Short mmCIF file of C-alpha atoms in Angstrom, two decimals:
data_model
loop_
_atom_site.label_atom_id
_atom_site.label_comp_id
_atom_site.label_asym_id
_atom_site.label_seq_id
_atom_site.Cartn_x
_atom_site.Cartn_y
_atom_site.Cartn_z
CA UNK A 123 0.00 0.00 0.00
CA UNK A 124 2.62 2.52 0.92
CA UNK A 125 5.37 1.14 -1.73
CA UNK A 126 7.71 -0.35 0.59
CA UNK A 127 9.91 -3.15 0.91
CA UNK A 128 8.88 -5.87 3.59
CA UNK A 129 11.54 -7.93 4.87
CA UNK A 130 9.55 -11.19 3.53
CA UNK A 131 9.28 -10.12 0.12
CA UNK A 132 12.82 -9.32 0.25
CA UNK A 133 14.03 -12.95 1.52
CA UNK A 134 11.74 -14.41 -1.20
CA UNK A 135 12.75 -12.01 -3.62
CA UNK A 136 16.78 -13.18 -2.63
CA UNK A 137 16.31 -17.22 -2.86
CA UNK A 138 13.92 -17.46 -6.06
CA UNK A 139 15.57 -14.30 -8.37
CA UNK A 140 19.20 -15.46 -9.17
CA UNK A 141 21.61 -12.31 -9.78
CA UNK A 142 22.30 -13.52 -13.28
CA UNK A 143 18.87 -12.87 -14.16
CA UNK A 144 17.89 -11.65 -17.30
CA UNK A 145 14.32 -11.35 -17.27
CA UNK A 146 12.20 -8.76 -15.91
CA UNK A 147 9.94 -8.96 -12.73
CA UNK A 148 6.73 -7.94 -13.24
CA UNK A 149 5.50 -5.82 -10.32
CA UNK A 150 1.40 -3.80 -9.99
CA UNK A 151 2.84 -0.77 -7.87
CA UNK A 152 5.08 1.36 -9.89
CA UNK A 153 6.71 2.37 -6.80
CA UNK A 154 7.16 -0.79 -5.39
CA UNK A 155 9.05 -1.40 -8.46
CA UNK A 156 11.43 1.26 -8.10
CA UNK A 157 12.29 0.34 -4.45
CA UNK A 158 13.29 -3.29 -5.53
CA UNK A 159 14.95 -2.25 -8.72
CA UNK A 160 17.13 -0.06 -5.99
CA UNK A 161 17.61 -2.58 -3.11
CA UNK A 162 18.10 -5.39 -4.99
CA UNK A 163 19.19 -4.28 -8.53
CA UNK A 164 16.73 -6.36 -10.66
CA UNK A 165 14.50 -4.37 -13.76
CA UNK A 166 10.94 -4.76 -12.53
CA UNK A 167 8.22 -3.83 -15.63
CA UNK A 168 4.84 -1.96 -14.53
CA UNK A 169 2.11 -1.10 -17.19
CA UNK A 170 -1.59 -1.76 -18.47
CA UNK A 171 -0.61 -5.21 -19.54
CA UNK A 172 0.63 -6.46 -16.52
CA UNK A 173 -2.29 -4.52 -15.03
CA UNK A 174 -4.56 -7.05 -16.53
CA UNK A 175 -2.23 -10.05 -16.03
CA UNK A 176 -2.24 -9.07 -12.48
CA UNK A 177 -5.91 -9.57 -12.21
CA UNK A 178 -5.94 -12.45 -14.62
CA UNK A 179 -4.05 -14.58 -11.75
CA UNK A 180 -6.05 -13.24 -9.08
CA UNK A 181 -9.58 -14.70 -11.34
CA UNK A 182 -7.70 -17.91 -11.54
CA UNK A 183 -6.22 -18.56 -8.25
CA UNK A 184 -7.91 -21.21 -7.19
CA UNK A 185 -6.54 -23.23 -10.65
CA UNK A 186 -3.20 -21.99 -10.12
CA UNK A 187 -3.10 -22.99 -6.26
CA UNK A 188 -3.58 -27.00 -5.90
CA UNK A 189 -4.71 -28.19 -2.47
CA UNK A 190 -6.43 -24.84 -1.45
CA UNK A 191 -10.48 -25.24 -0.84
CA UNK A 192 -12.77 -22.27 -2.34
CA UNK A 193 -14.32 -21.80 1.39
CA UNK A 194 -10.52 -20.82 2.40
CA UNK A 195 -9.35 -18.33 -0.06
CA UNK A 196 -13.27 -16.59 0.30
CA UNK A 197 -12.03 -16.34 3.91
CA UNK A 198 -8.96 -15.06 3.13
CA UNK A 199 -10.26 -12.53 0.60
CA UNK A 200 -12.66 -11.20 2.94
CA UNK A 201 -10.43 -10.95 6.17
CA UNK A 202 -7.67 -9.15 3.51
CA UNK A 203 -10.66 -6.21 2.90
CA UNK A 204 -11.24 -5.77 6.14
CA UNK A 205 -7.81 -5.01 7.33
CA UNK A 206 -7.07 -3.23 4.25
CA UNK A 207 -9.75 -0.70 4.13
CA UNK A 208 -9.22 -0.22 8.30
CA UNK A 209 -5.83 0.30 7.32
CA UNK A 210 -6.55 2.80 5.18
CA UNK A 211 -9.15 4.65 7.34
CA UNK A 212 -6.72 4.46 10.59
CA UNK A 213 -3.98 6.05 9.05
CA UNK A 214 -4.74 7.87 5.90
CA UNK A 215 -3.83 11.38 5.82
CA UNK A 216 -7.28 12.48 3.99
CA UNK A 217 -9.12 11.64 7.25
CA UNK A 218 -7.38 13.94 9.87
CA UNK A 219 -9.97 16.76 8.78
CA UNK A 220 -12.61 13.87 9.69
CA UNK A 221 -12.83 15.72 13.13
CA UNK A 222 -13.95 19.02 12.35
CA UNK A 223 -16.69 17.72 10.04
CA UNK A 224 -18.55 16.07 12.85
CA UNK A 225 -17.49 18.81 14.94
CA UNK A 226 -18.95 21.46 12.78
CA UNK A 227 -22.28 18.84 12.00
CA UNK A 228 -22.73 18.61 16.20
CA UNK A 229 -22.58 22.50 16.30
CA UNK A 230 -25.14 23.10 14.23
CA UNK A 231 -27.59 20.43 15.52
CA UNK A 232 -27.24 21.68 19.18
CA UNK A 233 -27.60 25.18 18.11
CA UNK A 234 -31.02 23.95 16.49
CA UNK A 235 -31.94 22.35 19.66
CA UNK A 236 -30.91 25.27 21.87
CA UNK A 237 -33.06 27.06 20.00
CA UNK A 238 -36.45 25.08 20.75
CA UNK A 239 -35.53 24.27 23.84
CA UNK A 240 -35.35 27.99 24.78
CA UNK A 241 -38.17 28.96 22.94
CA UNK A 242 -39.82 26.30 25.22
CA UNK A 243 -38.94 27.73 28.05
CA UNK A 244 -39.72 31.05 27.55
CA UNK A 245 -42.98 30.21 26.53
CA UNK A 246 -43.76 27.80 29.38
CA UNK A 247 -42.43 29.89 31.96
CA UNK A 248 -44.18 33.15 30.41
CA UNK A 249 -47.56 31.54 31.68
CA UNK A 250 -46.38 32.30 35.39
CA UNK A 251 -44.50 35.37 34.65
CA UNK A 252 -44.81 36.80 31.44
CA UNK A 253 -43.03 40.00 32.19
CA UNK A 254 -40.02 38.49 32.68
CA UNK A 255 -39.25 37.43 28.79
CA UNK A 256 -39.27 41.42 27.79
CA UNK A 257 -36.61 42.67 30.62
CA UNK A 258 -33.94 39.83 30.25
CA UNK A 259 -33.59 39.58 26.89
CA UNK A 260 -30.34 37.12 27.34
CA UNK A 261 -31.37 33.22 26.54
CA UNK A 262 -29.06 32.11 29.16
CA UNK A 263 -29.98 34.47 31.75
CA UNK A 264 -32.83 33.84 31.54
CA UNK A 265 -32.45 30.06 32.30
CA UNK A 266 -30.33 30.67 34.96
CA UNK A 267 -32.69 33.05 37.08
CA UNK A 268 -35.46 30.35 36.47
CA UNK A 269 -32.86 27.99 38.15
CA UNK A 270 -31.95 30.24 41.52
CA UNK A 271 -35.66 32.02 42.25
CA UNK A 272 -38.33 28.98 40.40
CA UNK A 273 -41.65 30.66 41.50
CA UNK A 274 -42.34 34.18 41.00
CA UNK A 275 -42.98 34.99 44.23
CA UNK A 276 -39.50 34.20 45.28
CA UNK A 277 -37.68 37.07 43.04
CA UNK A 278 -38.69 39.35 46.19
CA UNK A 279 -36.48 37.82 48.74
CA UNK A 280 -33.51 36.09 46.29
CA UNK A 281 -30.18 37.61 45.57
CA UNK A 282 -29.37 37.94 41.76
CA UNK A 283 -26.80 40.69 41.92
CA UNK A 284 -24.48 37.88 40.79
CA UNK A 285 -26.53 37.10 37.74
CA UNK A 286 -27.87 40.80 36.94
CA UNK A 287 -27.28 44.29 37.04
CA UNK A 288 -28.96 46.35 39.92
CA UNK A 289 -31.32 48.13 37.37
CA UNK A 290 -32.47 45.06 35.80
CA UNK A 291 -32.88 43.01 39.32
CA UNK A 292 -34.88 46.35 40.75
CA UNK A 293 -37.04 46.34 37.94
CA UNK A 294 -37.61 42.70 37.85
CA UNK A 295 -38.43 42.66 41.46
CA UNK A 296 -40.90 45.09 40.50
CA UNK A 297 -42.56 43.56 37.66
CA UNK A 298 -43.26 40.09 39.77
CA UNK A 299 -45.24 42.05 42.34
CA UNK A 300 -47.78 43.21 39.77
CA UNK A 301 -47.54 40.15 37.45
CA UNK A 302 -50.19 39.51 35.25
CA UNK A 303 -49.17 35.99 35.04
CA UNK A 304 -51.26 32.90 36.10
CA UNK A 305 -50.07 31.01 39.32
CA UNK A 306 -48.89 27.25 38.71
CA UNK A 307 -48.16 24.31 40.82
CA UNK A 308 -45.20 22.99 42.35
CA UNK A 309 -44.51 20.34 39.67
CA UNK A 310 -45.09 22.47 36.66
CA UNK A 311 -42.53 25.04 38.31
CA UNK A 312 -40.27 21.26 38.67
CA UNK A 313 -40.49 20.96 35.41
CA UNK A 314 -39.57 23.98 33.65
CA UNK A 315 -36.21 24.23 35.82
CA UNK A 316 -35.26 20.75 34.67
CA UNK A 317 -35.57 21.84 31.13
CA UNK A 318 -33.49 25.15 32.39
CA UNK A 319 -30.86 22.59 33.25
CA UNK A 320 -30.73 21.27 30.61
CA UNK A 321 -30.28 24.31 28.16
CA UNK A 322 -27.56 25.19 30.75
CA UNK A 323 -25.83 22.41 30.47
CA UNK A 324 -25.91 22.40 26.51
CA UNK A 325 -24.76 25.24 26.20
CA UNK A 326 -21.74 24.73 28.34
CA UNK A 327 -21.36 21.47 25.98
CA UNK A 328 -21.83 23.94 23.12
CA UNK A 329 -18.82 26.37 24.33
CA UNK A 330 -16.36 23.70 25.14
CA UNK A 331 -17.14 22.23 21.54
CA UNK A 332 -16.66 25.46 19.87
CA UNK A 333 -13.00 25.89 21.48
CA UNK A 334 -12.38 22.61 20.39
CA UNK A 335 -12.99 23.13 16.50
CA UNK A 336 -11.20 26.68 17.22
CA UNK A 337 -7.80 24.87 18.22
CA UNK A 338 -8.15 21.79 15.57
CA UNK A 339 -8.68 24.41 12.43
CA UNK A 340 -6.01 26.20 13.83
CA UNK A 341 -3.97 23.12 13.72
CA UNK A 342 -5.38 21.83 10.71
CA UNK A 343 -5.96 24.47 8.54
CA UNK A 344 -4.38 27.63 9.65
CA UNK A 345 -4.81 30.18 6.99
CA UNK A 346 -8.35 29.58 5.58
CA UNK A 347 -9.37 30.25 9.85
CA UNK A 348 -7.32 33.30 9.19
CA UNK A 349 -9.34 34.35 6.07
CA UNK A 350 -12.64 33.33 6.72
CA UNK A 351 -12.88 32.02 10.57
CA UNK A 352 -13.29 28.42 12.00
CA UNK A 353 -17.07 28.17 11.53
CA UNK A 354 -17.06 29.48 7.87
CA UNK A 355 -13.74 27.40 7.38
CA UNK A 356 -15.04 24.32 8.76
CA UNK A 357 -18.32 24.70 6.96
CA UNK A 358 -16.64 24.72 3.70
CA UNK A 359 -14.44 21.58 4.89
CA UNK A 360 -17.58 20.14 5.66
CA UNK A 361 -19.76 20.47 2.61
CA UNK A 362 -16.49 19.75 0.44
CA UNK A 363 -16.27 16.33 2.10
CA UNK A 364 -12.51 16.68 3.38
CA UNK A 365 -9.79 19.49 3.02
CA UNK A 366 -7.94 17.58 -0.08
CA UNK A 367 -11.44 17.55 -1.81
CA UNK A 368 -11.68 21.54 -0.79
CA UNK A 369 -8.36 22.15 -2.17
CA UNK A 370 -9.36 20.98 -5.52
CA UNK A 371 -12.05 23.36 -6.09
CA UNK A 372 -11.53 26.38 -8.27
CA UNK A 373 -12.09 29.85 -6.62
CA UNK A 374 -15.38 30.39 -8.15
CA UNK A 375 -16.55 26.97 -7.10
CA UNK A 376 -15.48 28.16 -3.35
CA UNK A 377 -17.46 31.40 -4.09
CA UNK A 378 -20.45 29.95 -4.24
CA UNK A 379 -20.13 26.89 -2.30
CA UNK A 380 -23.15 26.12 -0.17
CA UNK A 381 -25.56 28.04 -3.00
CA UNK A 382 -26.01 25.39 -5.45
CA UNK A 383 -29.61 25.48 -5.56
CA UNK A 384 -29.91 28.91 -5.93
CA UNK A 385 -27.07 28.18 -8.89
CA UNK A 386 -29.10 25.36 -10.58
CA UNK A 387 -32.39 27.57 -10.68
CA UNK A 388 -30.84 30.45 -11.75
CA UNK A 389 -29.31 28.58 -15.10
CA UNK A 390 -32.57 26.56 -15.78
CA UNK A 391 -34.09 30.29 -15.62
CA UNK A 392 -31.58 32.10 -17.59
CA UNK A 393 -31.79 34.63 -14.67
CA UNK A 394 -28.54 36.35 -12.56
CA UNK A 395 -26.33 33.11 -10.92
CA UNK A 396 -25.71 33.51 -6.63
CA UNK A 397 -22.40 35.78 -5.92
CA UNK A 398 -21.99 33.68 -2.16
CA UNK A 399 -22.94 30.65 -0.78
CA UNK A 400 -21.17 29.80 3.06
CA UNK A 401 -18.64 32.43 1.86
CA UNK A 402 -21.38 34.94 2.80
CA UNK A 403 -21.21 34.67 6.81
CA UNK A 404 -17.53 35.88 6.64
CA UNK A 405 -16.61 38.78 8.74
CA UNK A 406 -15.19 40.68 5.64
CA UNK A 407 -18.37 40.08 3.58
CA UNK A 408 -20.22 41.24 6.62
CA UNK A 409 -18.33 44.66 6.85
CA UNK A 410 -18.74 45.55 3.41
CA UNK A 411 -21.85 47.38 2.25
CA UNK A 412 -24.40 45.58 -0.63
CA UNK A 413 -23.50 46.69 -3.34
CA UNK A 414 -19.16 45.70 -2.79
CA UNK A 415 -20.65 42.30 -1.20
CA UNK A 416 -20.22 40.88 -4.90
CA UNK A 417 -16.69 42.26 -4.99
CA UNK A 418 -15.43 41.29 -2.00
CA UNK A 419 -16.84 37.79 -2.00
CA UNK A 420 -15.21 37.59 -5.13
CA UNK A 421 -11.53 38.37 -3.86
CA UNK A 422 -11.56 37.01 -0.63
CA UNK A 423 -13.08 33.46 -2.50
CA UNK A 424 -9.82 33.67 -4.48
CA UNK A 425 -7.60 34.25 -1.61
CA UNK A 426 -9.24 31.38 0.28
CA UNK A 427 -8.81 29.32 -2.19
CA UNK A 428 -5.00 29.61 -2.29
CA UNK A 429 -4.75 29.34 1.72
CA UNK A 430 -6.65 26.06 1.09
CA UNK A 431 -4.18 25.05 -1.37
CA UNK A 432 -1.34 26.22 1.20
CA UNK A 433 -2.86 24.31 4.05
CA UNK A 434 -3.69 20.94 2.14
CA UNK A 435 -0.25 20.45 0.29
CA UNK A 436 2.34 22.77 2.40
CA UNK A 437 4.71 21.66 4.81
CA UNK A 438 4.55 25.04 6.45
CA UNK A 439 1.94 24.90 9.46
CA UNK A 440 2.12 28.71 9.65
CA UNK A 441 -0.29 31.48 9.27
CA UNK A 442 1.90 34.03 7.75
CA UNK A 443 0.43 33.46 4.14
CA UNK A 444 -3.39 33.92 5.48
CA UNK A 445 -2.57 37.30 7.99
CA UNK A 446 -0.81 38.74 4.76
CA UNK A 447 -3.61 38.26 2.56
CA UNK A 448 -6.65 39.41 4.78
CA UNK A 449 -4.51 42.80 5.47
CA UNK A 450 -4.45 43.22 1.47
CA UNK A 451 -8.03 43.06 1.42
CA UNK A 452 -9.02 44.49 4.17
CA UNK A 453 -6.92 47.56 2.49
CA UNK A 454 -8.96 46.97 -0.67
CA UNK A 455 -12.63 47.03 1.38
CA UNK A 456 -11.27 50.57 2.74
CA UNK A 457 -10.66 51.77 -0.29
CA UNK A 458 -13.94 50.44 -2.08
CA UNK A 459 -16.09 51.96 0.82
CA UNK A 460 -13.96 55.71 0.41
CA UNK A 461 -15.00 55.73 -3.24
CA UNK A 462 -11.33 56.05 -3.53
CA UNK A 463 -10.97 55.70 -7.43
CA UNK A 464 -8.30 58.66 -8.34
CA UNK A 465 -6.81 60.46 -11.17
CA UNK A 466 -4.21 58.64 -13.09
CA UNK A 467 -2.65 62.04 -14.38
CA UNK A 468 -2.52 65.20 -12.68
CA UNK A 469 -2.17 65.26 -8.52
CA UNK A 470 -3.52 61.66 -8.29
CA UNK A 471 -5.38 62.33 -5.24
CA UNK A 472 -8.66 63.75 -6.62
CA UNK A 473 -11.68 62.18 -7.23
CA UNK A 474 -12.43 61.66 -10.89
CA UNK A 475 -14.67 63.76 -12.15
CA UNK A 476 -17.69 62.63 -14.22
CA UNK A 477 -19.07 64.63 -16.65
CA UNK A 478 -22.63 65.48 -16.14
CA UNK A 479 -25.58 63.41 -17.91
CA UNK A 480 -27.74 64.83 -20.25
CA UNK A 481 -30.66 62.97 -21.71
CA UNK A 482 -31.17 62.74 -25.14
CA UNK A 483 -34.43 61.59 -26.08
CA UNK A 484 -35.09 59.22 -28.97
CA UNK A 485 -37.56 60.50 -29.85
CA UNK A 486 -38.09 61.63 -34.37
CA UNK A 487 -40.32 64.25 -35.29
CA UNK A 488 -41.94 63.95 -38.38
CA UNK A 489 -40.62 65.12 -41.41
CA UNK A 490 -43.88 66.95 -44.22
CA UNK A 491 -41.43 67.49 -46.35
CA UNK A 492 -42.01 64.00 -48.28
CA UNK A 493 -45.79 64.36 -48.47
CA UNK A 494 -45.73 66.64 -51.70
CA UNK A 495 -44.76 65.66 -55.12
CA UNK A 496 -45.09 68.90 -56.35
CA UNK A 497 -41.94 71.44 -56.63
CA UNK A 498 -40.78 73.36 -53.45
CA UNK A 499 -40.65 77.13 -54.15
CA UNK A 500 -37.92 79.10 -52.88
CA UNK A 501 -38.17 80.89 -50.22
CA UNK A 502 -38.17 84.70 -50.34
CA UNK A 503 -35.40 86.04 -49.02
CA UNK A 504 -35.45 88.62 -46.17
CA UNK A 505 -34.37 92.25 -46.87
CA UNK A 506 -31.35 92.22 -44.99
CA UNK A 507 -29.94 89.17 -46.68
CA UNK A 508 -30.45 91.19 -49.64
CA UNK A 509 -29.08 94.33 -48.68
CA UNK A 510 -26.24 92.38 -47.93
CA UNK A 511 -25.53 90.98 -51.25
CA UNK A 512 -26.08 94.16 -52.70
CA UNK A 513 -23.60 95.77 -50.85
CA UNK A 514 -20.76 92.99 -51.63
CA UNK A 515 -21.59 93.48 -55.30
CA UNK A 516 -18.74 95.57 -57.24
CA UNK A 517 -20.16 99.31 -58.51
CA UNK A 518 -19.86 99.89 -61.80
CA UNK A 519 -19.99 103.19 -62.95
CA UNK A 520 -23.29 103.88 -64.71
CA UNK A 521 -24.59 107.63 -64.85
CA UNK A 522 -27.84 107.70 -62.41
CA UNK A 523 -31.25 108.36 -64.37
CA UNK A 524 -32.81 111.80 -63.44
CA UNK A 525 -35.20 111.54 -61.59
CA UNK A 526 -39.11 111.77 -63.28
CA UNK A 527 -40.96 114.60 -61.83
CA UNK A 528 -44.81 114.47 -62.49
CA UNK A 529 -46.85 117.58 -61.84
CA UNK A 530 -50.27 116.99 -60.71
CA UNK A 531 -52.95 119.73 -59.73
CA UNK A 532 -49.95 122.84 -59.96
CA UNK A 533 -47.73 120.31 -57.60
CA UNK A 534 -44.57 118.93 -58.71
CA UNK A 535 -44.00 115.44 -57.06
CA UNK A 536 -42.19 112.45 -57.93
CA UNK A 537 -43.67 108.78 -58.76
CA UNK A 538 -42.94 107.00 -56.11
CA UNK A 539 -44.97 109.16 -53.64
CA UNK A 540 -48.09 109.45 -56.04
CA UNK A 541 -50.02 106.78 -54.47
CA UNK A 542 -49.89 107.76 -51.28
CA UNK A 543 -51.02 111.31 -52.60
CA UNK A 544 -54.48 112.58 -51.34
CA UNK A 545 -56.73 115.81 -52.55
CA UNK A 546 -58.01 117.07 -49.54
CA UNK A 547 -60.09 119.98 -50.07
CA UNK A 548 -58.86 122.95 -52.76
CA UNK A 549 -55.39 123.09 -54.36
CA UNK A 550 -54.64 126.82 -53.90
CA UNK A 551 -55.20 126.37 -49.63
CA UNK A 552 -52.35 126.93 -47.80
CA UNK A 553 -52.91 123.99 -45.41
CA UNK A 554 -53.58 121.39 -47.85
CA UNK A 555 -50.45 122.44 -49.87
CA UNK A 556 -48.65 121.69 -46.75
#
């Protein structure tokens, strides 16, 4: 199994191979080859053919082997398995991360059963003393006043300066003398503070659990409880199956590890695929705001995955690689969350400036010109354009035309102003002359 050289095999491999040898031993671990060819200087041959000559003997054993009864070698084949794969299981180096995956598996189901049994409690108890669930808002002590005082009418005259503060125990003390709550008997109040113990005593369980998968992924895998912390870290181990498997994912495959539903629906409907899976509950992704979630999950889903590699395949056992790598992007979260894109000429500490948006509608107005088939007319032109050209025309020098003088009624007046030329009254009048 782990291509060495057994002292048996070597005494057999002394008496029956001569050292004049020519032929070649044919061996069904390449690297068990090797070790012979080197201890023993004989060429061993390892490929497909053997392969299947191998397993060619193994079919036909019982032909090959006089004297040997099937119910024997069925024996033997089964006893072999047995060792071999408990062998394998005691010793392989792919189950040492075996630990934290039924540590992490445990954590989860007693945090589930915390949870109801405390939600049990609180209602059960609230019957008797309803009051008491809105001041101590603390799960645990909450079970642990139930366990020192039991009925309500005992918070009067008990000490809890121990458990709570002196404003809390004051206005607790207060509350149970004007209860609302319903009195119970003796064995209900027996009950509820055996189901106080209880909760108590899980959740002590539950602590000393928790520092244990702290100091094994801290043993096992240093720099991925660096990056993303032992719960996230040991989630990951755990849904990969083991930290070799874990180490053979690709970053995006990390990224979203723990979302695959919400990856599988999201191709069948052509729609947006998950940016996080268990990635999400890191404390980094947690600091960032929504809209650099995406981001960040991103780059710290690349950086885990290299302190997975690092931890599965280095010798190293320290966390030098992981501290480096969470400083770089906890550097790059500050900077996302300053807006701190700059200037790449100029004083380079700036904000770039954006120019301002102006909409420009789509909108086509219609066009009359293409409803006629007769010809346009041109347009008259206005007086000043015509002045204009007039005036850039070159003089030529033409004698002016005296002007015509017409003489109407004993006035002289020229043509131009004869339309707008009106009789009013006699000629010879002074005013009308005028």
């Amino acid at each position: 199994v782990e291509g060495k050289l057994s002292k048996n095999l070597k005494k057999v491999l002394k008496k029956i191979a001569a050292k004049e040898a020519h032929e070649q031993l044919a061996v069904a671990d390449a690297k068990l080859g090797g070790v012979i060819k080197d201890k023993l200087n004989l060429s061993c041959i390892h490929s497909p053919t053997i392969t299947e000559l191998m397993r060619g003997i193994r079919s036909q054993i019982e032909g090959l082997i006089t004297g040997l009864p099937s119910r024997e070698m069925a024996a033997m084949c089964l006893g072999l398995a047995h060792s071999l794969s408990r062998y394998k299981l005691k010793f392989s180096a792919d189950k040492v991360d075996t630990m934290i995956v039924q540590a992490i598996s445990l954590l989860d189901d007693l945090d589930k059963e915390l949870n109801n049994y405390i939600m049990r409690c609180r209602e059960w108890y609230g019957w008797h003393f309803p009051e008491l669930g809105k001041i101590i808002t603390d799960n645990l002590t909450y079970c642990k006043c139930l366990r020192k005082v039991g009925d309500r009418q005992n918070f009067a005259s008990s000490d809890l300066s121990e458990i709570l503060s002196e404003e809390v125990e004051a206005e607790v003390k207060a509350a149970a003398e004007i209860s609302m709550g319903t009195e119970v008997s003796e064995e209900d109040i027996n009950n509820i503070l055996h189901l106080c113990n209880q909760v108590i005593e899980i959740s002590e369980y539950r602590n000393q659990l928790y520092e244990y998968l702290q100091n094994r992924m801290m043993a096992i895998a240093p720099n991925v409880t660096v990056m993303v912390g032992e719960l996230v870290g040991a989630r990951l181990i755990s849904h990969a199956g083991s930290l070799l498997n874990l180490a053979k994912h690709a970053a995006s495959t990390v990224q979203i590890l723990g979302a695959e539903k919400a990856l599988f629906r999201a191709l069948k409907t052509r729609r947006d695929t998950p940016k996080y899976g268990l990635i999400y509950h890191a404390s980094l992704v947690g600091q960032s705001t929504p809209k650099n979630k995406g981001k960040i999950s991103r780059m710290l889903a690349a950086k885990t995955a290299l302190a997975i590699r690092y931890d599965a395949f280095g010798e190293d056992s320290s966390a030098e690689m992981g501290i480096e790598n969470r400083a770089k992007l906890e550097a790059r979260l500050r900077h996302l969350e300053e807006r701190g894109i700059r200037k790449i000429s100029g004083t380079g500490k700036a904000l770039a400036k954006t120019e301002k948006y102006f909409h420009k509608s789509e909108i086509k107005t219609y066009d009359p010109s293409g409803d006629s088939t007769l010809p346009t007319l041109s347009k008259k032109r206005k007086f000043q354009e015509v002045s204009e050209e007039q005036d850039d025309e070159p003089k030529v020098g033409v004698k002016a035309k005296k002007a015509k003088i017409v003489e109407v009624k004993g006035f002289q007046i020229q043509p131009q102003t004869l339309t707008s030329y009106v009789t009013l009254g006699k000629p010879n009048e002074k005013k009308n002359r005028n």
